Amino acid sequence: MYPLHIKLNDYLCEILAIRVHIQKWEVADSLPYYLQDEFSFFSCELLNIKCLLAFSRDDTKQTPAQIKKYFQTLGNYWAGEIVYVRNKITAFERKRLIEQKVSFIVPHNQMYLPIFGIELREYFHQIKNKRSKFRPSTQAIIVSFLLSRIQFEFSIQEIAGKTGYTKMAISRAFDELQASGLAEVAQKGRERVIRFGEDKRAIWNQSLDYTRNPIKKRILTDSEIDRTNTVISGMSALSHYSMIAPNQYETIAISGKAWKLIEQDFRITIVPIPDVARYEIEIWHYDPTLFASHGIVDQLSLYLCLRNNEDERVQLSLDEMMRHIEW
């Protein structure tokens, strides 16, 4: 028995008080080579249900969207439940696997088996309170930090200059970030400062439970509008960051404040279907131009806009985009 098999059995014994008999899946040798390269396959009976265990050969190169696609192919060879097993997992990967409804076990870390109604995490014996989402100003600050290159400490004055938020709004945001454990707030002279850790990828992963979709409203229109305070967003932006094709209409993002001015100065005709639209307008909770580059929304905000999109092509493209971010 391989080390990961032993860890899996010990974990199941510890959590569910059961041991399983793991045996090689005979069909595995006839699978497409790319599946054999990604996984080693074993079968077992778990809580009276036959399961196929797909042990990851390389934890670092498999994305949640790819794993889901692999498992859809495996469904042609195995009719029962398929469980993904690996040694370690990041918070980002864990969240995405759950969103994709992929059953998985990370021994001594997490077990997600929706068919059994089981979802157990690290320190599963502790009851976690439902987390509230960040205010738009708080989310803007965390995005601003993650996109900055070398700075890890910010004063209220510095953030006010970058974002345009009031000092009171920023002070409340500091309190939220400190309460979430994503940053520390300290007094430096007469001013409060916020300090982040150096592992930006880890901070991003931890922030995903608190961050919201930046979009509060979408509008389809065939009207020409003033593009001064807009940036490219949605599928139009994702096509710049990945190989996916854009929609036939252009998606643009604008802040709520700027949109009100456009509504006052222009007659906007709203259309009911995408087929006749010239633009899809996203009205954001915070100003999308703050962190845009070359007229395109930043990757982090774009990910938050599209992460719940159920189109597999979109999810694969988001994975591609996120892999190219230099943290």
PDB file of N, CA, C and O in Angstrom, residues 73-119:
ATOM      1  N   THR A  73     -14.908  12.686 -18.377  1.00  0.00           N
ATOM      2  CA  THR A  73     -14.443  11.624 -19.274  1.00  0.00           C
ATOM      3  C   THR A  73     -14.447  10.279 -18.569  1.00  0.00           C
ATOM      4  O   THR A  73     -14.847   9.256 -19.144  1.00  0.00           O
ATOM      5  N   LEU A  74     -14.012  10.250 -17.309  1.00  0.00           N
ATOM      6  CA  LEU A  74     -14.008   8.999 -16.540  1.00  0.00           C
ATOM      7  C   LEU A  74     -15.402   8.418 -16.390  1.00  0.00           C
ATOM      8  O   LEU A  74     -15.568   7.204 -16.230  1.00  0.00           O
ATOM      9  N   GLY A  75     -16.414   9.284 -16.458  1.00  0.00           N
ATOM     10  CA  GLY A  75     -17.791   8.800 -16.367  1.00  0.00           C
ATOM     11  C   GLY A  75     -18.158   7.840 -17.471  1.00  0.00           C
ATOM     12  O   GLY A  75     -19.133   7.076 -17.342  1.00  0.00           O
ATOM     13  N   ASN A  76     -17.393   7.830 -18.553  1.00  0.00           N
ATOM     14  CA  ASN A  76     -17.628   6.869 -19.637  1.00  0.00           C
ATOM     15  C   ASN A  76     -17.118   5.475 -19.285  1.00  0.00           C
ATOM     16  O   ASN A  76     -17.454   4.501 -19.958  1.00  0.00           O
ATOM     17  N   TYR A  77     -16.283   5.393 -18.230  1.00  0.00           N
ATOM     18  CA  TYR A  77     -15.668   4.121 -17.853  1.00  0.00           C
ATOM     19  C   TYR A  77     -16.125   3.645 -16.473  1.00  0.00           C
ATOM     20  O   TYR A  77     -15.984   2.465 -16.156  1.00  0.00           O
ATOM     21  N   TRP A  78     -16.627   4.560 -15.672  1.00  0.00           N
ATOM     22  CA  TRP A  78     -17.009   4.214 -14.288  1.00  0.00           C
ATOM     23  C   TRP A  78     -18.375   4.837 -14.001  1.00  0.00           C
ATOM     24  O   TRP A  78     -18.554   6.040 -14.162  1.00  0.00           O
ATOM     25  N   ALA A  79     -19.316   4.020 -13.579  1.00  0.00           N
ATOM     26  CA  ALA A  79     -20.688   4.499 -13.406  1.00  0.00           C
ATOM     27  C   ALA A  79     -20.962   5.059 -12.021  1.00  0.00           C
ATOM     28  O   ALA A  79     -21.975   5.730 -11.807  1.00  0.00           O
ATOM     29  N   GLY A  80     -20.069   4.795 -11.070  1.00  0.00           N
ATOM     30  CA  GLY A  80     -20.330   5.209  -9.700  1.00  0.00           C
ATOM     31  C   GLY A  80     -19.686   6.536  -9.334  1.00  0.00           C
ATOM     32  O   GLY A  80     -19.354   7.363 -10.182  1.00  0.00           O
ATOM     33  N   GLU A  81     -19.483   6.747  -8.041  1.00  0.00           N
ATOM     34  CA  GLU A  81     -18.896   7.980  -7.520  1.00  0.00           C
ATOM     35  C   GLU A  81     -17.388   8.005  -7.778  1.00  0.00           C
ATOM     36  O   GLU A  81     -16.698   6.982  -7.654  1.00  0.00           O
ATOM     37  N   ILE A  82     -16.857   9.167  -8.145  1.00  0.00           N
ATOM     38  CA  ILE A  82     -15.420   9.352  -8.355  1.00  0.00           C
ATOM     39  C   ILE A  82     -14.919  10.347  -7.313  1.00  0.00           C
ATOM     40  O   ILE A  82     -15.486  11.427  -7.152  1.00  0.00           O
ATOM     41  N   VAL A  83     -13.850   9.979  -6.609  1.00  0.00           N
ATOM     42  CA  VAL A  83     -13.310  10.823  -5.537  1.00  0.00           C
ATOM     43  C   VAL A  83     -11.861  11.168  -5.856  1.00  0.00           C
ATOM     44  O   VAL A  83     -11.028  10.295  -6.101  1.00  0.00           O
ATOM     45  N   TYR A  84     -11.588  12.456  -5.853  1.00  0.00           N
ATOM     46  CA  TYR A  84     -10.241  12.968  -6.109  1.00  0.00           C
ATOM     47  C   TYR A  84      -9.469  12.957  -4.796  1.00  0.00           C
ATOM     48  O   TYR A  84      -9.949  13.440  -3.762  1.00  0.00           O
ATOM     49  N   VAL A  85      -8.238  12.412  -4.808  1.00  0.00           N
ATOM     50  CA  VAL A  85      -7.425  12.313  -3.599  1.00  0.00           C
ATOM     51  C   VAL A  85      -6.063  12.941  -3.881  1.00  0.00           C
ATOM     52  O   VAL A  85      -5.420  12.635  -4.891  1.00  0.00           O
ATOM     53  N   ARG A  86      -5.629  13.830  -2.988  1.00  0.00           N
ATOM     54  CA  ARG A  86      -4.311  14.451  -3.139  1.00  0.00           C
ATOM     55  C   ARG A  86      -3.715  14.781  -1.781  1.00  0.00           C
ATOM     56  O   ARG A  86      -4.408  14.738  -0.757  1.00  0.00           O
ATOM     57  N   ASN A  87      -2.438  15.115  -1.764  1.00  0.00           N
ATOM     58  CA  ASN A  87      -1.720  15.335  -0.508  1.00  0.00           C
ATOM     59  C   ASN A  87      -2.005  16.675   0.138  1.00  0.00           C
ATOM     60  O   ASN A  87      -2.071  16.791   1.357  1.00  0.00           O
ATOM     61  N   LYS A  88      -2.147  17.710  -0.698  1.00  0.00           N
ATOM     62  CA  LYS A  88      -2.324  19.054  -0.154  1.00  0.00           C
ATOM     63  C   LYS A  88      -3.197  19.862  -1.092  1.00  0.00           C
ATOM     64  O   LYS A  88      -3.392  19.520  -2.260  1.00  0.00           O
ATOM     65  N   ILE A  89      -3.718  20.978  -0.561  1.00  0.00           N
ATOM     66  CA  ILE A  89      -4.646  21.784  -1.342  1.00  0.00           C
ATOM     67  C   ILE A  89      -4.602  23.215  -0.834  1.00  0.00           C
ATOM     68  O   ILE A  89      -4.409  23.446   0.367  1.00  0.00           O
ATOM     69  N   THR A  90      -4.753  24.170  -1.730  1.00  0.00           N
ATOM     70  CA  THR A  90      -4.827  25.571  -1.321  1.00  0.00           C
ATOM     71  C   THR A  90      -6.284  25.953  -1.088  1.00  0.00           C
ATOM     72  O   THR A  90      -7.207  25.264  -1.538  1.00  0.00           O
ATOM     73  N   ALA A  91      -6.499  27.063  -0.392  1.00  0.00           N
ATOM     74  CA  ALA A  91      -7.862  27.533  -0.145  1.00  0.00           C
ATOM     75  C   ALA A  91      -8.574  27.848  -1.461  1.00  0.00           C
ATOM     76  O   ALA A  91      -9.769  27.586  -1.625  1.00  0.00           O
ATOM     77  N   PHE A  92      -7.817  28.413  -2.416  1.00  0.00           N
ATOM     78  CA  PHE A  92      -8.388  28.736  -3.726  1.00  0.00           C
ATOM     79  C   PHE A  92      -8.855  27.467  -4.434  1.00  0.00           C
ATOM     80  O   PHE A  92      -9.971  27.392  -4.946  1.00  0.00           O
ATOM     81  N   GLU A  93      -7.995  26.417  -4.454  1.00  0.00           N
ATOM     82  CA  GLU A  93      -8.353  25.163  -5.120  1.00  0.00           C
ATOM     83  C   GLU A  93      -9.526  24.492  -4.419  1.00  0.00           C
ATOM     84  O   GLU A  93     -10.419  23.937  -5.072  1.00  0.00           O
ATOM     85  N   ARG A  94      -9.510  24.512  -3.095  1.00  0.00           N
ATOM     86  CA  ARG A  94     -10.597  23.908  -2.329  1.00  0.00           C
ATOM     87  C   ARG A  94     -11.934  24.544  -2.674  1.00  0.00           C
ATOM     88  O   ARG A  94     -12.919  23.849  -2.923  1.00  0.00           O
ATOM     89  N   LYS A  95     -11.947  25.870  -2.724  1.00  0.00           N
ATOM     90  CA  LYS A  95     -13.189  26.573  -3.031  1.00  0.00           C
ATOM     91  C   LYS A  95     -13.672  26.237  -4.443  1.00  0.00           C
ATOM     92  O   LYS A  95     -14.859  26.012  -4.662  1.00  0.00           O
ATOM     93  N   ARG A  96     -12.752  26.213  -5.390  1.00  0.00           N
ATOM     94  CA  ARG A  96     -13.126  25.928  -6.773  1.00  0.00           C
ATOM     95  C   ARG A  96     -13.619  24.492  -6.945  1.00  0.00           C
ATOM     96  O   ARG A  96     -14.556  24.232  -7.706  1.00  0.00           O
ATOM     97  N   LEU A  97     -12.988  23.532  -6.269  1.00  0.00           N
ATOM     98  CA  LEU A  97     -13.445  22.145  -6.355  1.00  0.00           C
ATOM     99  C   LEU A  97     -14.862  21.995  -5.817  1.00  0.00           C
ATOM    100  O   LEU A  97     -15.690  21.283  -6.389  1.00  0.00           O
ATOM    101  N   ILE A  98     -15.148  22.691  -4.722  1.00  0.00           N
ATOM    102  CA  ILE A  98     -16.497  22.641  -4.161  1.00  0.00           C
ATOM    103  C   ILE A  98     -17.487  23.297  -5.115  1.00  0.00           C
ATOM    104  O   ILE A  98     -18.597  22.786  -5.332  1.00  0.00           O
ATOM    105  N   GLU A  99     -17.093  24.430  -5.718  1.00  0.00           N
ATOM    106  CA  GLU A  99     -17.966  25.077  -6.699  1.00  0.00           C
ATOM    107  C   GLU A  99     -18.240  24.163  -7.882  1.00  0.00           C
ATOM    108  O   GLU A  99     -19.342  24.159  -8.441  1.00  0.00           O
ATOM    109  N   GLN A 100     -17.243  23.343  -8.262  1.00  0.00           N
ATOM    110  CA  GLN A 100     -17.379  22.429  -9.390  1.00  0.00           C
ATOM    111  C   GLN A 100     -18.073  21.128  -8.994  1.00  0.00           C
ATOM    112  O   GLN A 100     -18.305  20.256  -9.842  1.00  0.00           O
ATOM    113  N   LYS A 101     -18.416  20.975  -7.700  1.00  0.00           N
ATOM    114  CA  LYS A 101     -19.069  19.767  -7.187  1.00  0.00           C
ATOM    115  C   LYS A 101     -18.217  18.515  -7.394  1.00  0.00           C
ATOM    116  O   LYS A 101     -18.729  17.427  -7.683  1.00  0.00           O
ATOM    117  N   VAL A 102     -16.911  18.668  -7.244  1.00  0.00           N
ATOM    118  CA  VAL A 102     -15.993  17.542  -7.367  1.00  0.00           C
ATOM    119  C   VAL A 102     -15.746  16.959  -5.978  1.00  0.00           C
ATOM    120  O   VAL A 102     -15.286  17.659  -5.073  1.00  0.00           O
ATOM    121  N   SER A 103     -16.054  15.681  -5.792  1.00  0.00           N
ATOM    122  CA  SER A 103     -15.780  15.019  -4.517  1.00  0.00           C
ATOM    123  C   SER A 103     -14.274  14.876  -4.341  1.00  0.00           C
ATOM    124  O   SER A 103     -13.567  14.498  -5.278  1.00  0.00           O
ATOM    125  N   PHE A 104     -13.775  15.187  -3.153  1.00  0.00           N
ATOM    126  CA  PHE A 104     -12.341  15.057  -2.938  1.00  0.00           C
ATOM    127  C   PHE A 104     -12.030  14.807  -1.473  1.00  0.00           C
ATOM    128  O   PHE A 104     -12.823  15.117  -0.578  1.00  0.00           O
ATOM    129  N   ILE A 105     -10.857  14.213  -1.258  1.00  0.00           N
ATOM    130  CA  ILE A 105     -10.341  13.979   0.093  1.00  0.00           C
ATOM    131  C   ILE A 105      -8.877  14.384   0.117  1.00  0.00           C
ATOM    132  O   ILE A 105      -8.093  13.968  -0.736  1.00  0.00           O
ATOM    133  N   VAL A 106      -8.537  15.222   1.068  1.00  0.00           N
ATOM    134  CA  VAL A 106      -7.143  15.561   1.355  1.00  0.00           C
ATOM    135  C   VAL A 106      -6.891  15.052   2.770  1.00  0.00           C
ATOM    136  O   VAL A 106      -7.338  15.670   3.735  1.00  0.00           O
ATOM    137  N   PRO A 107      -6.267  13.881   2.926  1.00  0.00           N
ATOM    138  CA  PRO A 107      -6.144  13.268   4.259  1.00  0.00           C
ATOM    139  C   PRO A 107      -5.613  14.228   5.314  1.00  0.00           C
ATOM    140  O   PRO A 107      -4.663  14.972   5.086  1.00  0.00           O
ATOM    141  N   HIS A 108      -6.315  14.225   6.455  1.00  0.00           N
ATOM    142  CA  HIS A 108      -5.974  15.058   7.613  1.00  0.00           C
ATOM    143  C   HIS A 108      -6.103  16.553   7.323  1.00  0.00           C
ATOM    144  O   HIS A 108      -5.522  17.377   8.034  1.00  0.00           O
ATOM    145  N   ASN A 109      -6.891  16.890   6.305  1.00  0.00           N
ATOM    146  CA  ASN A 109      -7.081  18.292   5.963  1.00  0.00           C
ATOM    147  C   ASN A 109      -8.526  18.587   5.618  1.00  0.00           C
ATOM    148  O   ASN A 109      -9.150  19.442   6.237  1.00  0.00           O
ATOM    149  N   GLN A 110      -9.064  17.908   4.623  1.00  0.00           N
ATOM    150  CA  GLN A 110     -10.453  18.164   4.237  1.00  0.00           C
ATOM    151  C   GLN A 110     -11.053  16.976   3.496  1.00  0.00           C
ATOM    152  O   GLN A 110     -10.377  16.253   2.763  1.00  0.00           O
ATOM    153  N   MET A 111     -12.352  16.817   3.698  1.00  0.00           N
ATOM    154  CA  MET A 111     -13.123  15.807   3.008  1.00  0.00           C
ATOM    155  C   MET A 111     -14.407  16.448   2.499  1.00  0.00           C
ATOM    156  O   MET A 111     -15.149  17.054   3.266  1.00  0.00           O
ATOM    157  N   TYR A 112     -14.640  16.356   1.205  1.00  0.00           N
ATOM    158  CA  TYR A 112     -15.864  16.896   0.612  1.00  0.00           C
ATOM    159  C   TYR A 112     -16.495  15.801  -0.231  1.00  0.00           C
ATOM    160  O   TYR A 112     -16.012  15.464  -1.321  1.00  0.00           O
ATOM    161  N   LEU A 113     -17.557  15.192   0.302  1.00  0.00           N
ATOM    162  CA  LEU A 113     -18.244  14.093  -0.367  1.00  0.00           C
ATOM    163  C   LEU A 113     -19.742  14.405  -0.385  1.00  0.00           C
ATOM    164  O   LEU A 113     -20.510  13.946   0.473  1.00  0.00           O
ATOM    165  N   PRO A 114     -20.205  15.212  -1.337  1.00  0.00           N
ATOM    166  CA  PRO A 114     -21.604  15.650  -1.346  1.00  0.00           C
ATOM    167  C   PRO A 114     -22.611  14.500  -1.442  1.00  0.00           C
ATOM    168  O   PRO A 114     -23.712  14.609  -0.923  1.00  0.00           O
ATOM    169  N   ILE A 115     -22.220  13.395  -2.085  1.00  0.00           N
ATOM    170  CA  ILE A 115     -23.148  12.269  -2.209  1.00  0.00           C
ATOM    171  C   ILE A 115     -23.484  11.671  -0.848  1.00  0.00           C
ATOM    172  O   ILE A 115     -24.543  11.107  -0.637  1.00  0.00           O
ATOM    173  N   PHE A 116     -22.549  11.833   0.115  1.00  0.00           N
ATOM    174  CA  PHE A 116     -22.790  11.345   1.473  1.00  0.00           C
ATOM    175  C   PHE A 116     -23.235  12.460   2.418  1.00  0.00           C
ATOM    176  O   PHE A 116     -23.460  12.228   3.599  1.00  0.00           O
ATOM    177  N   GLY A 117     -23.313  13.675   1.904  1.00  0.00           N
ATOM    178  CA  GLY A 117     -23.653  14.819   2.756  1.00  0.00           C
ATOM    179  C   GLY A 117     -22.540  15.175   3.714  1.00  0.00           C
ATOM    180  O   GLY A 117     -22.793  15.664   4.821  1.00  0.00           O
ATOM    181  N   ILE A 118     -21.288  14.958   3.293  1.00  0.00           N
ATOM    182  CA  ILE A 118     -20.142  15.193   4.168  1.00  0.00           C
ATOM    183  C   ILE A 118     -19.302  16.349   3.640  1.00  0.00           C
ATOM    184  O   ILE A 118     -18.913  16.363   2.472  1.00  0.00           O
ATOM    185  N   GLU A 119     -19.038  17.319   4.513  1.00  0.00           N
ATOM    186  CA  GLU A 119     -18.071  18.372   4.209  1.00  0.00           C
ATOM    187  C   GLU A 119     -17.347  18.716   5.497  1.00  0.00           C
ATOM    188  O   GLU A 119     -17.886  19.388   6.373  1.00  0.00           O
TER     189      GLU A 119
END
